[in-house]
Tab-separated table of C-alpha atoms and ligand atoms in Angstrom:
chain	number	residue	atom	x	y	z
M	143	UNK	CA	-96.564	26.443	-113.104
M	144	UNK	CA	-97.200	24.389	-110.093
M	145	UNK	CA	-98.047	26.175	-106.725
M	146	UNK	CA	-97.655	23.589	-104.822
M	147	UNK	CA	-96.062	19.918	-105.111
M	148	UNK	CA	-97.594	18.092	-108.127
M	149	UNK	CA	-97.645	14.038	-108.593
M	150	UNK	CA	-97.936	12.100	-111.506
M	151	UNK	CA	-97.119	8.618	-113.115
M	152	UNK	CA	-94.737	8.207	-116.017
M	153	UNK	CA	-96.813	7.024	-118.566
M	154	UNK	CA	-100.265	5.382	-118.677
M	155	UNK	CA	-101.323	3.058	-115.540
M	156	UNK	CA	-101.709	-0.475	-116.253
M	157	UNK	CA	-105.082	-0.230	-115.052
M	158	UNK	CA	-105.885	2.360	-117.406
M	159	UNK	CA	-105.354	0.202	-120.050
M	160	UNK	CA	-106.876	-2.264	-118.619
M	161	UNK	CA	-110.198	-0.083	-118.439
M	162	UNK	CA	-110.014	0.636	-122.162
M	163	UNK	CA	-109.231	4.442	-121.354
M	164	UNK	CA	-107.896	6.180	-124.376
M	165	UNK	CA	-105.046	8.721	-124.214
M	166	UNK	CA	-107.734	11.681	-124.047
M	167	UNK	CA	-109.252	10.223	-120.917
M	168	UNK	CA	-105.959	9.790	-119.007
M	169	UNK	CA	-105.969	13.592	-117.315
M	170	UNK	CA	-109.613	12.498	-115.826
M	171	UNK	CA	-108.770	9.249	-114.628
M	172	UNK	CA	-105.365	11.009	-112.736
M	173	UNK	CA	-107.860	13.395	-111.450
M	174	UNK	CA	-110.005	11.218	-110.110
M	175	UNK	CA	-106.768	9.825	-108.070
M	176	UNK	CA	-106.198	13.057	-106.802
M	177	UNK	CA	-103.033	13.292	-108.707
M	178	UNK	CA	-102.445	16.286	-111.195
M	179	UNK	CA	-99.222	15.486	-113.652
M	180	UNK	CA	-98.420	12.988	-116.056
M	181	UNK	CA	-95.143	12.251	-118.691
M	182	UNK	CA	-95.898	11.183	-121.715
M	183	UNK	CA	-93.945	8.353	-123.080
M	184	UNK	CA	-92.338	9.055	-126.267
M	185	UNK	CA	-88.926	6.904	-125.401
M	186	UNK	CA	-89.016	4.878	-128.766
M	187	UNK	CA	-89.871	7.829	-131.253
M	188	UNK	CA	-87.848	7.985	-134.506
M	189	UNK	CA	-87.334	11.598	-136.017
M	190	UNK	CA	-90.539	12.342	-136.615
M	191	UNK	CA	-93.352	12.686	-134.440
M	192	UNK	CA	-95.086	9.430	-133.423
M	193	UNK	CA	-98.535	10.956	-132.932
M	194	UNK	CA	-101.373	12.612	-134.744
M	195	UNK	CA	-101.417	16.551	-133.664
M	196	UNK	CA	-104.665	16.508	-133.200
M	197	UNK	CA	-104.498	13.689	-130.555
M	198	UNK	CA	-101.422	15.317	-128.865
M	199	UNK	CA	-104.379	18.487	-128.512
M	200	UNK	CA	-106.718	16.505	-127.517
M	201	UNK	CA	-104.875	15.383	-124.636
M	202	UNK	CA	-103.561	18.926	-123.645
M	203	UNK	CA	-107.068	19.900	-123.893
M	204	UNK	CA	-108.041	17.522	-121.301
M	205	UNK	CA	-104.852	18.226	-119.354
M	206	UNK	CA	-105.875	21.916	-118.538
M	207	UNK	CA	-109.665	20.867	-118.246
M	208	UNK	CA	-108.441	18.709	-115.311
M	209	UNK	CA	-105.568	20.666	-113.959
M	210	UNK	CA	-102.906	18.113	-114.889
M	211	UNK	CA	-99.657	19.377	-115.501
M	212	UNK	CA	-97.773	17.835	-118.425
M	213	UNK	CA	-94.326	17.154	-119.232
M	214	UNK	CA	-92.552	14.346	-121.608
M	215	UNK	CA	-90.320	12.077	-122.145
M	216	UNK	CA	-88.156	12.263	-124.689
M	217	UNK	CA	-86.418	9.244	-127.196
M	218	UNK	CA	-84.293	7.221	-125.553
M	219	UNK	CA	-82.599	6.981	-128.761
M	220	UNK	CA	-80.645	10.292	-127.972
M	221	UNK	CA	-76.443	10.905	-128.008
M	222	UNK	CA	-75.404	14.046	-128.164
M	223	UNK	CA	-71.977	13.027	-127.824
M	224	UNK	CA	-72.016	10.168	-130.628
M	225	UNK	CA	-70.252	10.473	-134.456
M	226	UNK	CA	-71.590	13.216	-135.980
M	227	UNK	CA	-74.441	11.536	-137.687
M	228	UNK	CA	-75.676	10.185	-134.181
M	229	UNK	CA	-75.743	13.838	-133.171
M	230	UNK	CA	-77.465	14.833	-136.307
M	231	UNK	CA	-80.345	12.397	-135.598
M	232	UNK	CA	-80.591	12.788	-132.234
M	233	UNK	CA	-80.951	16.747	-132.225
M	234	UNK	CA	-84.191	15.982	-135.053
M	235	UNK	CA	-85.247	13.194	-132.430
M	236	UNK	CA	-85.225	15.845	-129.622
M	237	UNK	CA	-86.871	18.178	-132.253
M	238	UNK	CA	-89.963	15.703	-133.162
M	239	UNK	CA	-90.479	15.547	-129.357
M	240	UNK	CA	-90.381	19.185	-128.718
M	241	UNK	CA	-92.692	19.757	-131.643
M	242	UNK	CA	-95.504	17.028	-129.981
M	243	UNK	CA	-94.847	18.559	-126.520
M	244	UNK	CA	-95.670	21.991	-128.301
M	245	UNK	CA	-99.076	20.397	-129.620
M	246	UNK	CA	-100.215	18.863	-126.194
M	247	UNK	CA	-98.366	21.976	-124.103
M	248	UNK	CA	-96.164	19.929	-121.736
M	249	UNK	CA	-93.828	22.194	-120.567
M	250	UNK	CA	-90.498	19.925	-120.470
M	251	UNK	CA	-88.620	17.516	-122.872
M	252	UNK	CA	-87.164	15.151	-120.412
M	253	UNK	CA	-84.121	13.593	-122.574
M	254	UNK	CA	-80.947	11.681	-121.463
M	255	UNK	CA	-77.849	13.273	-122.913
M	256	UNK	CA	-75.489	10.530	-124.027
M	257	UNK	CA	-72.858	8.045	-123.206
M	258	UNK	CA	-69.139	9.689	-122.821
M	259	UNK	CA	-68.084	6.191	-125.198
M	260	UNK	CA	-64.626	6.281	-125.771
M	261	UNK	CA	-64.570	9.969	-125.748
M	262	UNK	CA	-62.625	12.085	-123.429
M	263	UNK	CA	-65.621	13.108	-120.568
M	264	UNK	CA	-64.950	17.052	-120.657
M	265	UNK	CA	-64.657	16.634	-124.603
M	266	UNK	CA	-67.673	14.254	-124.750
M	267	UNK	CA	-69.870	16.901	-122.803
M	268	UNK	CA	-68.798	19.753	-124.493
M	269	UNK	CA	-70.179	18.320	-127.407
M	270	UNK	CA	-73.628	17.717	-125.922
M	271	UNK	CA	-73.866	21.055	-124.652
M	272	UNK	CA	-73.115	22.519	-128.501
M	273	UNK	CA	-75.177	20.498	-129.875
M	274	UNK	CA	-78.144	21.048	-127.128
M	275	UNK	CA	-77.384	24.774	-127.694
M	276	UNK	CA	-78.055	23.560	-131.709
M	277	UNK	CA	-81.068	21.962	-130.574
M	278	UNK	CA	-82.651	24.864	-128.552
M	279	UNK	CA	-82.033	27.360	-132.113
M	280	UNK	CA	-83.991	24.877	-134.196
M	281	UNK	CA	-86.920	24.773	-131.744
M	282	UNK	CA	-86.676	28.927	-131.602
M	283	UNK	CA	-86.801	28.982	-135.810
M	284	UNK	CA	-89.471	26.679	-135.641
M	285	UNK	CA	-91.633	28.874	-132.845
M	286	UNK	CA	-91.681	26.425	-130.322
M	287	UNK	CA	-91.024	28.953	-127.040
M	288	UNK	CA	-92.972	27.196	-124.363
M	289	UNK	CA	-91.631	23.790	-123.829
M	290	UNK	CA	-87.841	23.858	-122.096
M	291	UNK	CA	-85.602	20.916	-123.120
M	292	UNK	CA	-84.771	19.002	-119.452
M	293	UNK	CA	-81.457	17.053	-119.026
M	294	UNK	CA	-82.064	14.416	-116.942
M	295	UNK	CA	-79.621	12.881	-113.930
M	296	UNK	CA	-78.054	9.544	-115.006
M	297	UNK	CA	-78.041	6.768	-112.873
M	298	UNK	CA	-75.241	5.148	-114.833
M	299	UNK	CA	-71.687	5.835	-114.197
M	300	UNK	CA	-71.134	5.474	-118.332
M	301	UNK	CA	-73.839	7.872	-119.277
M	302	UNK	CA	-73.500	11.821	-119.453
M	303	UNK	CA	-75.277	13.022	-116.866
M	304	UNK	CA	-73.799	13.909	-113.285
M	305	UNK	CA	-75.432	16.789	-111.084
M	306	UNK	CA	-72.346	19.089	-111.913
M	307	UNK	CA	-72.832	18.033	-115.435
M	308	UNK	CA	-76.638	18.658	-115.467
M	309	UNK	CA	-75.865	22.271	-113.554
M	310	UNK	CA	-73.654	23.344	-115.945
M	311	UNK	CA	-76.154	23.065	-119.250
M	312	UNK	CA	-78.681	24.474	-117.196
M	313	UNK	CA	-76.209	27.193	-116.789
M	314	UNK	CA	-74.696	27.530	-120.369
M	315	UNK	CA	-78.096	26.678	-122.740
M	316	UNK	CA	-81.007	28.878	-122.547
M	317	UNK	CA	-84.829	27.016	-122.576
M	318	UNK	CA	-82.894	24.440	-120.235
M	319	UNK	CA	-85.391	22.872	-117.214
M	320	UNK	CA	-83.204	21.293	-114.485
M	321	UNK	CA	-84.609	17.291	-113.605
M	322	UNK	CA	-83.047	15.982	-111.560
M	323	UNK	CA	-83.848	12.214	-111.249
M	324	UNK	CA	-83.052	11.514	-107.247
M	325	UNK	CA	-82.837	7.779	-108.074
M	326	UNK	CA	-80.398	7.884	-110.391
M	327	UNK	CA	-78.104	10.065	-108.223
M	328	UNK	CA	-78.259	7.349	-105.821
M	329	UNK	CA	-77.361	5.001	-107.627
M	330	UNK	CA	-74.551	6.767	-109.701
M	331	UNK	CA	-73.163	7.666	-106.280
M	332	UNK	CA	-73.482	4.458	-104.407
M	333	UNK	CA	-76.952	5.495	-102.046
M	334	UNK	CA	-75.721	9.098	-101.831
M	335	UNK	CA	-78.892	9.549	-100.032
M	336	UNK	CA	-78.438	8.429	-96.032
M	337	UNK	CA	-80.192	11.092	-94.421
M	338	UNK	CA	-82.182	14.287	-94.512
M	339	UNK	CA	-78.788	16.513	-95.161
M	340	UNK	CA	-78.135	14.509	-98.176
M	341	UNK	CA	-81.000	15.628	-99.856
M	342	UNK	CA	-80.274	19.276	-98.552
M	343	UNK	CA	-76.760	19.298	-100.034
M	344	UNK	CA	-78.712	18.592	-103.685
M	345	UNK	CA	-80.956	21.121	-103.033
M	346	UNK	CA	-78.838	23.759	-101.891
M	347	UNK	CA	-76.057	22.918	-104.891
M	348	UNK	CA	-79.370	23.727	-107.549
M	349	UNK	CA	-79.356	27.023	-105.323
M	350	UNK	CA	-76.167	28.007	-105.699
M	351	UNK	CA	-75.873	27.960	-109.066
M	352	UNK	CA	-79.232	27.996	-110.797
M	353	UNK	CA	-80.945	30.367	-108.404
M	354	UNK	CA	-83.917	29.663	-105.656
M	355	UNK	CA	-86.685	29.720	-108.402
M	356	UNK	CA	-84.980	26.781	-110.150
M	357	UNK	CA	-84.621	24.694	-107.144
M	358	UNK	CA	-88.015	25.267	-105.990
M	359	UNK	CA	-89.687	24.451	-109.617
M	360	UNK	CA	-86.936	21.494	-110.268
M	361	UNK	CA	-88.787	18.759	-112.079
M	362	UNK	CA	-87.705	15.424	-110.484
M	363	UNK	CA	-88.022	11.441	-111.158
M	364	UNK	CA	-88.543	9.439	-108.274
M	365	UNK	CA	-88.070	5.635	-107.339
M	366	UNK	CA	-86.789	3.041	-105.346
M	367	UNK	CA	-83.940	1.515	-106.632
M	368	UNK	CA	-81.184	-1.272	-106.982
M	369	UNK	CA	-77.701	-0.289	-108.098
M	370	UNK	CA	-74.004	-1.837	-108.348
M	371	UNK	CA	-71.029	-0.392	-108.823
M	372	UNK	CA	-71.592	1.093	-112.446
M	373	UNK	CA	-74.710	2.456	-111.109
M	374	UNK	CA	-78.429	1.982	-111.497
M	375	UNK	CA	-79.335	-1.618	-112.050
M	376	UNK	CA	-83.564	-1.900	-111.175
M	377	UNK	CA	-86.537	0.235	-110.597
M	378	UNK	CA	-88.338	-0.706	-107.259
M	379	UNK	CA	-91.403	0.277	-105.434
M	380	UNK	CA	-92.003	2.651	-103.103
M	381	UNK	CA	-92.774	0.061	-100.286
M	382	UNK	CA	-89.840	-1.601	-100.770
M	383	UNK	CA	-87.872	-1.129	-97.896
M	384	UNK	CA	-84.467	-3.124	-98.779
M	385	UNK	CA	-83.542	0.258	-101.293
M	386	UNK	CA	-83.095	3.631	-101.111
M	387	UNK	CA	-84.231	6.462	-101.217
M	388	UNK	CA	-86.226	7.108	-99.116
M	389	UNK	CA	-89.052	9.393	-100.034
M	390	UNK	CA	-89.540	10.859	-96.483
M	391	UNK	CA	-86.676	12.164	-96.085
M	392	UNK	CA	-87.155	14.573	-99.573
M	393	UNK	CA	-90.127	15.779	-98.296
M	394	UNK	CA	-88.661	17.244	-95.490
M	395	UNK	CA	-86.350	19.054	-97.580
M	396	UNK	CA	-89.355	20.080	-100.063
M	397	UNK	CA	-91.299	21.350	-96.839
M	398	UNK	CA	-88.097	22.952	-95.427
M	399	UNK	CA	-87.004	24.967	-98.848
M	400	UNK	CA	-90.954	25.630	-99.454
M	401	UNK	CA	-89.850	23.638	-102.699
M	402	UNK	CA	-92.922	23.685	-105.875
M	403	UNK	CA	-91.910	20.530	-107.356
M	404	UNK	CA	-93.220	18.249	-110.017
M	405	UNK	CA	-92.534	14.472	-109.067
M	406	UNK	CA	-93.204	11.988	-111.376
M	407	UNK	CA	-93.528	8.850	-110.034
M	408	UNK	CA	-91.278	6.215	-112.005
M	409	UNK	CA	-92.002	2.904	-109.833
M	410	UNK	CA	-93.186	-0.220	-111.384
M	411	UNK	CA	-96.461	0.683	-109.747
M	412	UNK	CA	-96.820	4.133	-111.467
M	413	UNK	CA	-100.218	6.290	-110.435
M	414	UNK	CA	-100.781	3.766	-107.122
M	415	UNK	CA	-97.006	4.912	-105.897
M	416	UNK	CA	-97.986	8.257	-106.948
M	417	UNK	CA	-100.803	8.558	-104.648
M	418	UNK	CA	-99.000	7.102	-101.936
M	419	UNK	CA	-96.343	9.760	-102.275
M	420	UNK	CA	-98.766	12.756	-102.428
M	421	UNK	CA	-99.878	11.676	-99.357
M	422	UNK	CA	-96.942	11.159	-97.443
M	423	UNK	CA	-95.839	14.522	-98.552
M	424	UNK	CA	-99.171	15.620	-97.771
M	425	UNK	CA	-98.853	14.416	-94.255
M	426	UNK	CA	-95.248	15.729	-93.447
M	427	UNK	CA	-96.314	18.889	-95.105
M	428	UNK	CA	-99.150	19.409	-93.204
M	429	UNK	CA	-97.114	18.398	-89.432
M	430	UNK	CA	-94.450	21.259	-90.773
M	431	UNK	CA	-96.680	23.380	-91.265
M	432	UNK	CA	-96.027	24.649	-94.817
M	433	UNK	CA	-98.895	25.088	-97.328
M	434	UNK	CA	-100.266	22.379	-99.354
M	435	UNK	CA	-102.441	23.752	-101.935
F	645	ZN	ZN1	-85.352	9.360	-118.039
């Protein structure tokens, strides 16, 4: 794991493209840029795996070669707190990406946990957490030990997913990774985020209740971004300085708690917002005095 902050895009830079890179050469392009982690996109997979195994390999194999850590992203296509055929496809949807993530070693399947729907919320998130605990058992029977299943924040006020909410599967399922997406807090809480004590509150919450190792290693989403009063509305970049939050301010709090994160960049600008972050933690790092590499 990461001993130090790492910084990544989700999913492949325009410019990549653009180049004519293949998935294989992504780790050595990100490397070039200095950065070192990158989540793989698999939001629109079905139940079954959406890639070759021996691609998936081929890209962890460049991953380590370069020292980029990686994580991914799982189907958006998941409810956990549906009818119980929703469930039943989303725990073999969360499955298919656990087994890919196994192939490439990424070491997290983000996932988003559900809409509450007409369901009662305590009732509606007791369900996801049986059926995450479901989940995790299948993975276990089928071997797959290194990659942790990560809940995600929700930046909508409809969609499972509060920090309590998030804390408390961390707590109750094991192979659990805490992300905590510090956009979609803000949003879901109307800019939570005004200054640096803000972030500390978060920080010192994931503490509390999952332990210092946990909050230092939290695996977090970050952007700029637009909300109204059911939450998250737009993703913006980093430079734009009519929305929160701002990224300064959580680096302070990283250099403060001597926090290991991983931060993947989720602005509309991807690997260039990326960079710009590493450096501006970089820089505040650096004036703190805590170590960088
Ligand atoms: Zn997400």
């Amino acid at each position: 794991m990461a001993a130090h902050p790492r910084f990544g895009p989700a999913g492949i830079p325009p410019l990549f493209k653009v180049l004519g890179a293949r998935l294989p050469d992504v780790p050595r392009l990100l490397r070039e840029e200095n950065l070192d982690a990158f989540e793989y996109q698999a939001v629109r997979w079905g139940q079954k795996p959406q890639m070759k195994q021996e691609d998936a390999e081929s890209l962890g194999a460049q991953a380590r070669k370069n020292d980029v850590l990686l994580s991914l992203h799982g189907s958006y296509y998941v409810n956990l707190c549906g009818k119980k055929e929703v469930v039943e496809a989303s725990k073999r949807r969360l499955v298919a990406c656990a087994a890919a993530a196994n192939w490439m070693g990424a070491y997290v399947v983000v996932f988003h946990m559900g809409f509450y729907g007409r369901l009662e919320r305590s009732y509606a998130f007791k369900t996801c957490v049986n059926a995450l605990k479901d989940t995790v058992a299948t993975m276990k029977s089928l071997g797959i030990q290194n990659v942790k299943l990560g809940p995600e924040t929700m930046g909508k006020v409809f969609q499972v997913g509060s920090l309590d909410e998030i804390l408390t599967i961390c707590e109750e399922a094991e192979q659990t990774q805490l992300v905590i997406d510090w956009s979609h807090l803000h949003a879901r809480r109307q800019g939570l985020f005004r200054k640096v004590g803000d972030f500390r509150a978060i920080v010192e919450e994931v503490e509390r209740r999952l332990g210092t190792e946990a909050a230092r290693k939290m695996h977090c989403h970050f952007s700029k971004i637009e909300y109204t009063e059911r939450g998250e509305r737009r993703h913006h970049v980093l430079d734009e300085a009519r929305y929160g939050p701002d990224f300064e301010m959580l680096v302070e709090v990283i250099a403060e708690f001597n926090m290991r994160p991983v931060i993947i960049c989720e602005t509309p600008l991807l690997d260039v917002d990326a960079v710009k972050m590493r450096d501006i933690c970089r820089k505040i790092m650096e004036k703190q005095g805590a170590s960088v590499s």
